[in-house]
Tab-separated table of C-alpha atoms and ligand atoms in Angstrom:
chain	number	residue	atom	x	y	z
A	243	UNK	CA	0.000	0.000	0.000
A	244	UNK	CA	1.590	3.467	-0.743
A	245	UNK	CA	1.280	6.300	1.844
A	246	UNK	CA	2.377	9.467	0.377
A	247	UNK	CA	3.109	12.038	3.143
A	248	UNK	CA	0.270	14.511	1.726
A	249	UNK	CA	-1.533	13.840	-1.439
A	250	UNK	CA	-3.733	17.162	-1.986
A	251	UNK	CA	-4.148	15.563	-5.632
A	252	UNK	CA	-7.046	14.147	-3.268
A	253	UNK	CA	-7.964	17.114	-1.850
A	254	UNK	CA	-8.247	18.959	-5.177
A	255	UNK	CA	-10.711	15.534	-6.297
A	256	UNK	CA	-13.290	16.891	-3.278
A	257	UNK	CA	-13.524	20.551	-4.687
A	258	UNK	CA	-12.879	20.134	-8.251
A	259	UNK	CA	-16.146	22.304	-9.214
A	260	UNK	CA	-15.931	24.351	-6.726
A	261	UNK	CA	-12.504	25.768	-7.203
A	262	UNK	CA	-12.854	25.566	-10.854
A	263	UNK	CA	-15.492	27.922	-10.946
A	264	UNK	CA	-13.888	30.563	-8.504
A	265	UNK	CA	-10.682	30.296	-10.782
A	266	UNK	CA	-13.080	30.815	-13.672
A	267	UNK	CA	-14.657	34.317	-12.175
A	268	UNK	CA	-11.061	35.610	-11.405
A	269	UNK	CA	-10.335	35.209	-15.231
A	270	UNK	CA	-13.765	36.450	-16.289
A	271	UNK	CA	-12.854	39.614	-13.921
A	272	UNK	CA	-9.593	39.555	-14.758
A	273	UNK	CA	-8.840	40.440	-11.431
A	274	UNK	CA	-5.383	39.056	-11.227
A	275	UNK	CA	-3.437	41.103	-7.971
A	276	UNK	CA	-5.252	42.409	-5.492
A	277	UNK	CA	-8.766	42.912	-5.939
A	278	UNK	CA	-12.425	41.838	-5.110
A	279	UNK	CA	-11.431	38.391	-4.477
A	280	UNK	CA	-8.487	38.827	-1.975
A	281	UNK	CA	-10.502	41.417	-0.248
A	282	UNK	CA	-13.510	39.141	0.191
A	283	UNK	CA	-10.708	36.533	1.558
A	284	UNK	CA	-9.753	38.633	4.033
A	285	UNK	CA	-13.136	39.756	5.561
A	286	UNK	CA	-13.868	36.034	5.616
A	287	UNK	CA	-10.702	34.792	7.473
A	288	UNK	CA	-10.850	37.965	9.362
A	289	UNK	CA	-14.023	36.643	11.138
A	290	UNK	CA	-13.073	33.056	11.394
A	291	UNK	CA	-9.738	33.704	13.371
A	292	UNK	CA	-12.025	36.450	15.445
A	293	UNK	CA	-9.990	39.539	14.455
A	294	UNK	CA	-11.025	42.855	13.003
A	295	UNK	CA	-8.546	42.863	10.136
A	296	UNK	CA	-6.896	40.249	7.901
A	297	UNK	CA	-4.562	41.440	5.040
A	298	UNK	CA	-3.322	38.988	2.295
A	299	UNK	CA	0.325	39.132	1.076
A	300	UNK	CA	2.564	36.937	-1.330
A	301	UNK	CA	3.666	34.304	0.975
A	302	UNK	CA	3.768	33.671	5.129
A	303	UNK	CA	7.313	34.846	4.555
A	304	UNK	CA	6.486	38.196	3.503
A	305	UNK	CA	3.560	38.249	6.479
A	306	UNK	CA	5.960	38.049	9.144
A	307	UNK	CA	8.673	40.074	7.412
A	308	UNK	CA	6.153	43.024	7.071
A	309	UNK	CA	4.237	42.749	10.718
A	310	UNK	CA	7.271	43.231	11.507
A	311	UNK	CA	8.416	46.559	9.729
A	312	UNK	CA	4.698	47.835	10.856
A	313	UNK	CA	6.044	47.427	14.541
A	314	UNK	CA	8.610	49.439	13.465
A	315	UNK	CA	11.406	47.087	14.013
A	316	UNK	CA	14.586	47.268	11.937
A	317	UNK	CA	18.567	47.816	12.804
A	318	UNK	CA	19.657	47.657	16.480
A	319	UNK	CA	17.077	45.947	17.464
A	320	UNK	CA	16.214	42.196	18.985
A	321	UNK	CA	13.384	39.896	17.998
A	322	UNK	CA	13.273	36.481	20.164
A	323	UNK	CA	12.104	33.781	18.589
A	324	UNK	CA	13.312	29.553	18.813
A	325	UNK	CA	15.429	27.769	16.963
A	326	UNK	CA	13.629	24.822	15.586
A	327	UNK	CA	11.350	26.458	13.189
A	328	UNK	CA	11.548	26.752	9.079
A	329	UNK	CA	14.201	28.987	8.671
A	330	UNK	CA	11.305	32.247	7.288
A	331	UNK	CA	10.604	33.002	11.121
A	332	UNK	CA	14.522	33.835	11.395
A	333	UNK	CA	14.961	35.053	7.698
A	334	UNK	CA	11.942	38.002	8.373
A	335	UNK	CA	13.736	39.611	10.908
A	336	UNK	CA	16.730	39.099	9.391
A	337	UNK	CA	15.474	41.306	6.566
A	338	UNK	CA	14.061	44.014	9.225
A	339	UNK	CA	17.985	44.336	10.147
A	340	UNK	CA	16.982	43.486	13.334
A	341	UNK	CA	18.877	40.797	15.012
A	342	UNK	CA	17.306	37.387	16.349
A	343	UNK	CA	17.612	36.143	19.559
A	344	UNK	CA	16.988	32.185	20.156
A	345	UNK	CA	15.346	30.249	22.941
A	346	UNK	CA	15.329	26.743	23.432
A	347	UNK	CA	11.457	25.422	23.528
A	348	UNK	CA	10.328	22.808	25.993
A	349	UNK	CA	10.538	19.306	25.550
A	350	UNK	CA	7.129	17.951	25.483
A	351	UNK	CA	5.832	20.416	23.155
A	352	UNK	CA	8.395	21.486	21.111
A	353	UNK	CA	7.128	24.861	21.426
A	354	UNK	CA	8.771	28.143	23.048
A	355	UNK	CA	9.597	27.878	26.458
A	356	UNK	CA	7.995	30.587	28.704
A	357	UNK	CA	10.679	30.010	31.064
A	358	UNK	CA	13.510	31.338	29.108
A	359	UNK	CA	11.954	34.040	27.964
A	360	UNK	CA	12.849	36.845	30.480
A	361	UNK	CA	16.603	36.235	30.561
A	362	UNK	CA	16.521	36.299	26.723
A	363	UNK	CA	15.429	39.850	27.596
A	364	UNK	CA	17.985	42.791	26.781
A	365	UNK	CA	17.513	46.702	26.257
A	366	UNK	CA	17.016	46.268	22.589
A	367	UNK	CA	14.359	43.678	22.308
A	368	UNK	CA	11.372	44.640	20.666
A	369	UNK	CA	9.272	41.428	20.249
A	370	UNK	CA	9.032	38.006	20.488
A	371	UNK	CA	7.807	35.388	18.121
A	372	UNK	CA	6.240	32.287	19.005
A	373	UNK	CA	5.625	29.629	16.398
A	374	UNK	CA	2.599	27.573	16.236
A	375	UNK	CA	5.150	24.379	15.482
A	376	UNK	CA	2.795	21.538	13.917
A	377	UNK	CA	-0.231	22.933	14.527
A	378	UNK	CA	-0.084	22.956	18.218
A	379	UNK	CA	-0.132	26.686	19.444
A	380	UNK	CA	2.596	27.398	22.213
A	381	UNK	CA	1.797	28.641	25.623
A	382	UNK	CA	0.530	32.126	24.970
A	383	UNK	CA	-0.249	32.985	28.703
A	384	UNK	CA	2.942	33.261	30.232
A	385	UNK	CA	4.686	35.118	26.715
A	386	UNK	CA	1.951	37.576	26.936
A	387	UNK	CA	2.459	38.272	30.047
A	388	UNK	CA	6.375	38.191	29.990
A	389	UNK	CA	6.200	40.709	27.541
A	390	UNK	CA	3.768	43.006	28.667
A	391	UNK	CA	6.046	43.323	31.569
A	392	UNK	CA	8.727	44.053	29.132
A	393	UNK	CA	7.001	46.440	26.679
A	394	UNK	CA	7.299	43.756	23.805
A	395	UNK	CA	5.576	43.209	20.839
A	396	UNK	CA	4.366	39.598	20.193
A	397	UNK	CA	4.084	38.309	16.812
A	398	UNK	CA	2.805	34.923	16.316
A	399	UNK	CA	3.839	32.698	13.859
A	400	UNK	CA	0.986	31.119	13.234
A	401	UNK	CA	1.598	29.424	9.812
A	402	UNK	CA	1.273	25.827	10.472
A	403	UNK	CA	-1.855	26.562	13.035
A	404	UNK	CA	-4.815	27.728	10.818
A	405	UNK	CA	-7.779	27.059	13.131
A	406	UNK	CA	-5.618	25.622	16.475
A	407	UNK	CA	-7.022	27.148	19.239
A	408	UNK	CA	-5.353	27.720	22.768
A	409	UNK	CA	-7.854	27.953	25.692
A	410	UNK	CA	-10.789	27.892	23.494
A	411	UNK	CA	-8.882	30.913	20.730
A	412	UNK	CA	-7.722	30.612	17.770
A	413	UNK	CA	-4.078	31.330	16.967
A	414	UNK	CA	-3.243	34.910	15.453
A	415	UNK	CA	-5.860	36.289	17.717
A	416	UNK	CA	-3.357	36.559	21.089
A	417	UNK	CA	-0.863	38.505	19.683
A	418	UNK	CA	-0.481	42.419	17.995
A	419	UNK	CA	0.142	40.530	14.559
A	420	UNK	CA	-0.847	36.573	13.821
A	421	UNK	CA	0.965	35.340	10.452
A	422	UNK	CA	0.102	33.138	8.266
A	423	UNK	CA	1.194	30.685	5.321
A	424	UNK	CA	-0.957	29.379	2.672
A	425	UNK	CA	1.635	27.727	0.985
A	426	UNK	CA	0.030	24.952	-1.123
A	427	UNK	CA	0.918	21.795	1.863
A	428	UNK	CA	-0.600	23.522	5.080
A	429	UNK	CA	-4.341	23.378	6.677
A	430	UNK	CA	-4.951	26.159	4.580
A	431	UNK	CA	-3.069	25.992	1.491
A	432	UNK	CA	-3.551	28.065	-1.969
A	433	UNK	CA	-2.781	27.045	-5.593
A	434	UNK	CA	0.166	28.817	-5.127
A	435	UNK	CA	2.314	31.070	-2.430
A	436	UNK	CA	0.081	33.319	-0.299
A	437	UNK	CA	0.120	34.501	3.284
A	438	UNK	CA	-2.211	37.135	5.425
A	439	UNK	CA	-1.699	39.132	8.551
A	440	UNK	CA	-4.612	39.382	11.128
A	441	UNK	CA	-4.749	41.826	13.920
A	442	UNK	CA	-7.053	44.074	16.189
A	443	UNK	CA	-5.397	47.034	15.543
A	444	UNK	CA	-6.476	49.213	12.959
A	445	UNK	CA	-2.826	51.389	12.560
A	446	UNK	CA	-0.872	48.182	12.225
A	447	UNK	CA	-3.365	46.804	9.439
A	448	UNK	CA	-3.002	50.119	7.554
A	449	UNK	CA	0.517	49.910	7.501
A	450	UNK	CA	0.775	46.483	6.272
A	451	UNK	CA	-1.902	47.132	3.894
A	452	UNK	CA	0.233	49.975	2.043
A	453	UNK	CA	3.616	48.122	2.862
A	454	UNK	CA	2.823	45.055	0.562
A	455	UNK	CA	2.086	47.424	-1.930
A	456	UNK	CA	5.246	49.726	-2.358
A	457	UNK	CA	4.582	52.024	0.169
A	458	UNK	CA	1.712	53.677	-1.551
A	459	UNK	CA	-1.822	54.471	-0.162
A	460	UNK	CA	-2.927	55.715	-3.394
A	461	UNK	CA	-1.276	54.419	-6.515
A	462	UNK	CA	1.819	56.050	-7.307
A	463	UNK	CA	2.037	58.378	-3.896
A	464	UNK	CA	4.801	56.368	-2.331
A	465	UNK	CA	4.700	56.749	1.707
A	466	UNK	CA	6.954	54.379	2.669
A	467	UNK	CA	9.877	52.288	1.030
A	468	UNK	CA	7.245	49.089	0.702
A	469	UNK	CA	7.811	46.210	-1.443
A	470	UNK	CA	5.654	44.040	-3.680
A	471	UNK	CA	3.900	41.422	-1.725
A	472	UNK	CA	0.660	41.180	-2.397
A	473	UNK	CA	-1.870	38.392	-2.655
A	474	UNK	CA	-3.165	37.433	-6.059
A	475	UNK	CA	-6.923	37.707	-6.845
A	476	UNK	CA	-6.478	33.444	-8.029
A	477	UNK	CA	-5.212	32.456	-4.156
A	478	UNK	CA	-7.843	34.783	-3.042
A	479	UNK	CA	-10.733	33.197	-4.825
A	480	UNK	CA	-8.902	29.482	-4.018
A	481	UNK	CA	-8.393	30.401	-0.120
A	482	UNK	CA	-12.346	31.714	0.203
A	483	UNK	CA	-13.915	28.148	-1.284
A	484	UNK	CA	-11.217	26.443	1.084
A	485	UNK	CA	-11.965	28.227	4.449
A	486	UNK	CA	-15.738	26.619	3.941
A	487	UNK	CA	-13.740	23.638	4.637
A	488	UNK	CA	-11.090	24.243	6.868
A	489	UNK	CA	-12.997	23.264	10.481
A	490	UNK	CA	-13.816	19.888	9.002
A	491	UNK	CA	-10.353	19.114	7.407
A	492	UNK	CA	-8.949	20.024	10.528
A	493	UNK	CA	-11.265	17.725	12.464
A	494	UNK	CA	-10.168	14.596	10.270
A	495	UNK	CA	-6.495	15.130	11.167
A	496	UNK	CA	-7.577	15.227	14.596
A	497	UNK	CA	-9.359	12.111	14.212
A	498	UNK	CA	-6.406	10.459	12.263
A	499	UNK	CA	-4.067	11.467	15.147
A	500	UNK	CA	-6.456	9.949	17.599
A	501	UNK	CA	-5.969	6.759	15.255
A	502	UNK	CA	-2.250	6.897	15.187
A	503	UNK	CA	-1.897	7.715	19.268
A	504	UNK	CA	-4.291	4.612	20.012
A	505	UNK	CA	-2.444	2.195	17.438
A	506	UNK	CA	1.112	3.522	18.698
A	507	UNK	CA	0.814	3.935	22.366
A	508	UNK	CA	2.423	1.889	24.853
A	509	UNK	CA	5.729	1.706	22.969
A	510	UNK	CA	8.393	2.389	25.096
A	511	UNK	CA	10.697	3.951	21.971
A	512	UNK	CA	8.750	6.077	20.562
A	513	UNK	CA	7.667	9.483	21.702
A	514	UNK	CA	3.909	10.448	20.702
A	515	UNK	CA	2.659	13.898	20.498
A	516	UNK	CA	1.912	15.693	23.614
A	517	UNK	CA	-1.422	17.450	23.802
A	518	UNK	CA	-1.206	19.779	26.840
A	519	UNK	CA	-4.577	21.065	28.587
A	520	UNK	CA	-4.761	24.342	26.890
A	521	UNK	CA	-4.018	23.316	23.337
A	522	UNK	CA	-6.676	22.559	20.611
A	523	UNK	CA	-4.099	21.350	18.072
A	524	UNK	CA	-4.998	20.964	14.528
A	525	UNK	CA	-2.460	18.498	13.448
A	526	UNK	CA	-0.347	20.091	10.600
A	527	UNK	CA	2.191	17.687	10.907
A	528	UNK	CA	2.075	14.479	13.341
A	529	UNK	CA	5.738	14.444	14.717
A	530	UNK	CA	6.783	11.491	16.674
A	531	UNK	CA	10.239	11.163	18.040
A	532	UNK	CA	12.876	7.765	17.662
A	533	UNK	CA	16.227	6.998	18.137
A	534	UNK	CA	17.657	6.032	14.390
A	535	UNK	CA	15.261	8.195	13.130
A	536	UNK	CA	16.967	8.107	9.463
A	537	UNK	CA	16.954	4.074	8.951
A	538	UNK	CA	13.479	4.099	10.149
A	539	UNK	CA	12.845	6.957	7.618
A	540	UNK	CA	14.462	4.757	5.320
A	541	UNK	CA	13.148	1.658	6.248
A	542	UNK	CA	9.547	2.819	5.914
A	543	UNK	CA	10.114	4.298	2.883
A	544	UNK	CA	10.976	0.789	1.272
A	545	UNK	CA	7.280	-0.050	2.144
A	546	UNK	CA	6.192	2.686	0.348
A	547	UNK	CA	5.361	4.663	3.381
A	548	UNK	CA	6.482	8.773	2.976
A	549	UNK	CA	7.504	10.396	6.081
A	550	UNK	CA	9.070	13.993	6.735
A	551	UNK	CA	12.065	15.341	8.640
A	552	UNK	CA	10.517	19.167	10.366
A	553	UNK	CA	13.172	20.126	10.660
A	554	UNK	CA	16.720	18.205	10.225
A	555	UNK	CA	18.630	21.261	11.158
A	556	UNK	CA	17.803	23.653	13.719
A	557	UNK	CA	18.059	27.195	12.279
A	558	UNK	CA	21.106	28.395	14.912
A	559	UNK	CA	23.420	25.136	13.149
A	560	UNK	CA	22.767	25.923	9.553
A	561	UNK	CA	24.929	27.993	7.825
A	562	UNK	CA	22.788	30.920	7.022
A	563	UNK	CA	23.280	31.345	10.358
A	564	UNK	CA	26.596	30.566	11.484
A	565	UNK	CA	27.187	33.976	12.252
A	566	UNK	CA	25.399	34.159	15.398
A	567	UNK	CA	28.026	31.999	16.595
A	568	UNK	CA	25.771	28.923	18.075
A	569	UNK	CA	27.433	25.716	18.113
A	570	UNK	CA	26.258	22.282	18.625
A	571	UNK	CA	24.906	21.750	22.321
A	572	UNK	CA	23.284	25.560	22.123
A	573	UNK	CA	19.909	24.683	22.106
A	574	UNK	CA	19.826	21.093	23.475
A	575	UNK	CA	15.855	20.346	23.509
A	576	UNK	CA	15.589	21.835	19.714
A	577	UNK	CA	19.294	20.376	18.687
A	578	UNK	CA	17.467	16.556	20.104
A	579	UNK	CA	13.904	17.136	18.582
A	580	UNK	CA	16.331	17.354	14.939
A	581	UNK	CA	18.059	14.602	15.451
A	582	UNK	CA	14.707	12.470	16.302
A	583	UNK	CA	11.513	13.960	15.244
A	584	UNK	CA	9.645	12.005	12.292
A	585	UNK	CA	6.769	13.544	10.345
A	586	UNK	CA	4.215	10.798	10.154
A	587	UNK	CA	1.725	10.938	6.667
A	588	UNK	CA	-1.006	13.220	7.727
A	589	UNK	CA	-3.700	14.708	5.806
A	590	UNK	CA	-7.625	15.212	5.916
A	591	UNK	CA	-8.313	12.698	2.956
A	592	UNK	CA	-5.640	10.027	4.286
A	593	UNK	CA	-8.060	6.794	4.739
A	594	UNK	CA	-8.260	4.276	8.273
A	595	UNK	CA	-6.628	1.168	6.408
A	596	UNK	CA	-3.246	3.870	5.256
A	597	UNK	CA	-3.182	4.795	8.921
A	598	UNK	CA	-3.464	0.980	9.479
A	599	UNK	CA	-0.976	-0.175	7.398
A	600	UNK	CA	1.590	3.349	8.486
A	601	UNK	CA	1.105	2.272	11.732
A	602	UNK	CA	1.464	-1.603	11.722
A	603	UNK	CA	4.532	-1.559	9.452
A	604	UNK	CA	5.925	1.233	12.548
A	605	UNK	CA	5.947	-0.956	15.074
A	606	UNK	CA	7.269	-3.679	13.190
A	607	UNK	CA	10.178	-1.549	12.193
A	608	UNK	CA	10.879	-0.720	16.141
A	609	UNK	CA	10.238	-4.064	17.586
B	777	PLP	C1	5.599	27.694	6.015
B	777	PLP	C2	6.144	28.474	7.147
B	777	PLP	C3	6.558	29.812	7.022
B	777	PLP	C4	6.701	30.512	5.694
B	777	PLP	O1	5.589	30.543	4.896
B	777	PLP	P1	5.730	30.666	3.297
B	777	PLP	O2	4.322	30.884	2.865
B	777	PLP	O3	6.314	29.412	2.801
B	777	PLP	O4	6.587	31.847	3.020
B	777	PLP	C5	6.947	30.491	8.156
B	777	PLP	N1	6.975	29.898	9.354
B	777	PLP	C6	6.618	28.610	9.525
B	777	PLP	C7	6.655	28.010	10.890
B	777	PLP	C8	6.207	27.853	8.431
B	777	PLP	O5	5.873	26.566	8.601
């Protein structure tokens, strides 16, 4: 039986008609960047993440990389952030000229630690950045409150989490900016690159709003230095049939990872997702831990089974960022969590006997 890791070939199969008809009215429109589509997008997602504004952009690269400049961070100053993330959380500030700071994340989740926050803490730190990792927000409480005390910003990056919730709330709601991706293989995912900002605050949508689009409020009256990054009407129409069936999709990886926990549990080498009280997790990736992780990659493979590595190398240890001067032993939980963590198949349309069969051929593999 093959088990590719996502197959949204499948997903497409579910919403051929649908889609095919929203692509259709962009074309008949011909309302290619920007426009009525994207804007009808972001009133809908808006509402479903419970914010007052959502703003599309080009890519969950570009979201981050601009809530940022509409904080108003740049050179000389610190964003915190952890170091087992893909590498766009590090690369956005990065391209602020700000510099980033890394914390290790705790063990169980894999997300931030709130405890190493506050000595991360220096006189030039102007936000933090929590990631969403797998789908599973972090623990928002304490980092809210951390940097309140602090007079930080907090952006989340919320890319992998479209719908998580964390005490009943859905990610990108907690901080001043949530960011997202809708690159093709998350929850949420376009027919191409797109990403969106949400937020309460009406100054900080503005700004991104004219910052994706070079700076100018009114075309060809240049404000700021901007940048192109906005969302195209195509994604737009694409995202707005999707988000009808977000909740649901979510719900089946919920139920798959219910399957996998109850097939895989009591195994004394392998380390199952953690679901802490607060989280409502939404499953972007399933990440399990082992020792040998890359023969059992390897090994599963051979029975046609496709697993992921998220991510093999922790951002501080690549050498993009070797100049921050982090060597191996730095970040121990996120350094570990790289050397172990296997992405399990996981996707809405992924059926009980693949789950079966993943599962089964696991164990076998371990025992
Ligand atoms: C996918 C992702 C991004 C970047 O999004 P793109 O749309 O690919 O630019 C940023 N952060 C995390 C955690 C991601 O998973």
């Amino acid at each position: 039986m093959n088990v590719p890791f996502l197959d949204l070939k499948a997903q497409y199969h579910t919403i051929h008609d649908e889609v095919n008809q929203a692509i259709q009215a962009v074309l008949d429109k011909t309302a290619y960047a920007g426009g009525p589509f994207v804007k009808s997008f972001e009133e809908n997602y808006a509402n479903y993440c419970g914010c007052d504004h959502a703003i599309g952009v080009s890519s969950g690269t570009s979201a981050i990389w601009l809530a940022l400049l509409a904080l108003d961070i740049g050179p000389g100053d610190e964003v915190i952030t952890v170091p087992n993330t893909f590498i766009a959380t590090v690369e956005a500030i990065s391209f602020t000229g700000a510099r980033p700071v890394l914390i290790d994340v705790n063990p169980e989740t894999y997300n931030m630690d709130p405890n190493l926050l506050e000595a991360a803490i220096t006189p030039k730190t102007k936000a933090v950045i929590p990631v969403h990792l797998y789908g599973q927000m972090a623990d928002m409480d304490p980092i809210l409150e951390i940097a309140k005390k602090h007079g930080l910003k907090v952006v989340e990056d919320a890319a992998q989490a479209q719908g998580a919730k964390y005490k009943g709330k859905r990610a990108g709601s907690f901080g001043d900016v949530g960011c997202f991706s809708f690159y093709p293989g998350k929850n949420l995912g376009a027919y191409g690159e797109a990403g969106a900002i949400v937020t309460d605050d009406a100054g900080i949508a503005e700004k991104v709003k004219i910052l994706r689009d070079h700076g100018q409020p009114q075309k060809y009256y240049h404000n700021y230095i901007g940048w192109n990054s906005r969302m195209d009407g195509i994604q737009g129409a694409v995202l707005d049939v999707k988000l009808n069936y977000i909740d649901q999709w979510n719900q089946k990886r919920r139920s798959h990872a219910e399957a996998y926990m109850q097939l895989l549990s009591g195994m004394d080498n392998i380390i199952l997702p953690f679901v802490p009280e607060y989280a409502e997790p939404i499953f972007h990736i399933y990440a399990v831990r082992v020792k040998n992780r890359d023969t059992i990659l390897e090994k599963l493979k051979e029975k046609e089974i496709h697993c992921g590595i998220h991510y093999p190398v922790p951002v501080h240890l690549t050498r993009a960022y070797g100049f921050l001067n982090h060597s191996k032993g730095a970040y121990p939980v996120a350094e570990q969590a790289a050397e172990e963590e296997l992405s399990l198949p996981m996707y809405p349309e992924l059926t009980a006997e693949q789950i079966v069969y993943t599962a089964e051929q696991l164990k076998a593999i371990l025992s």
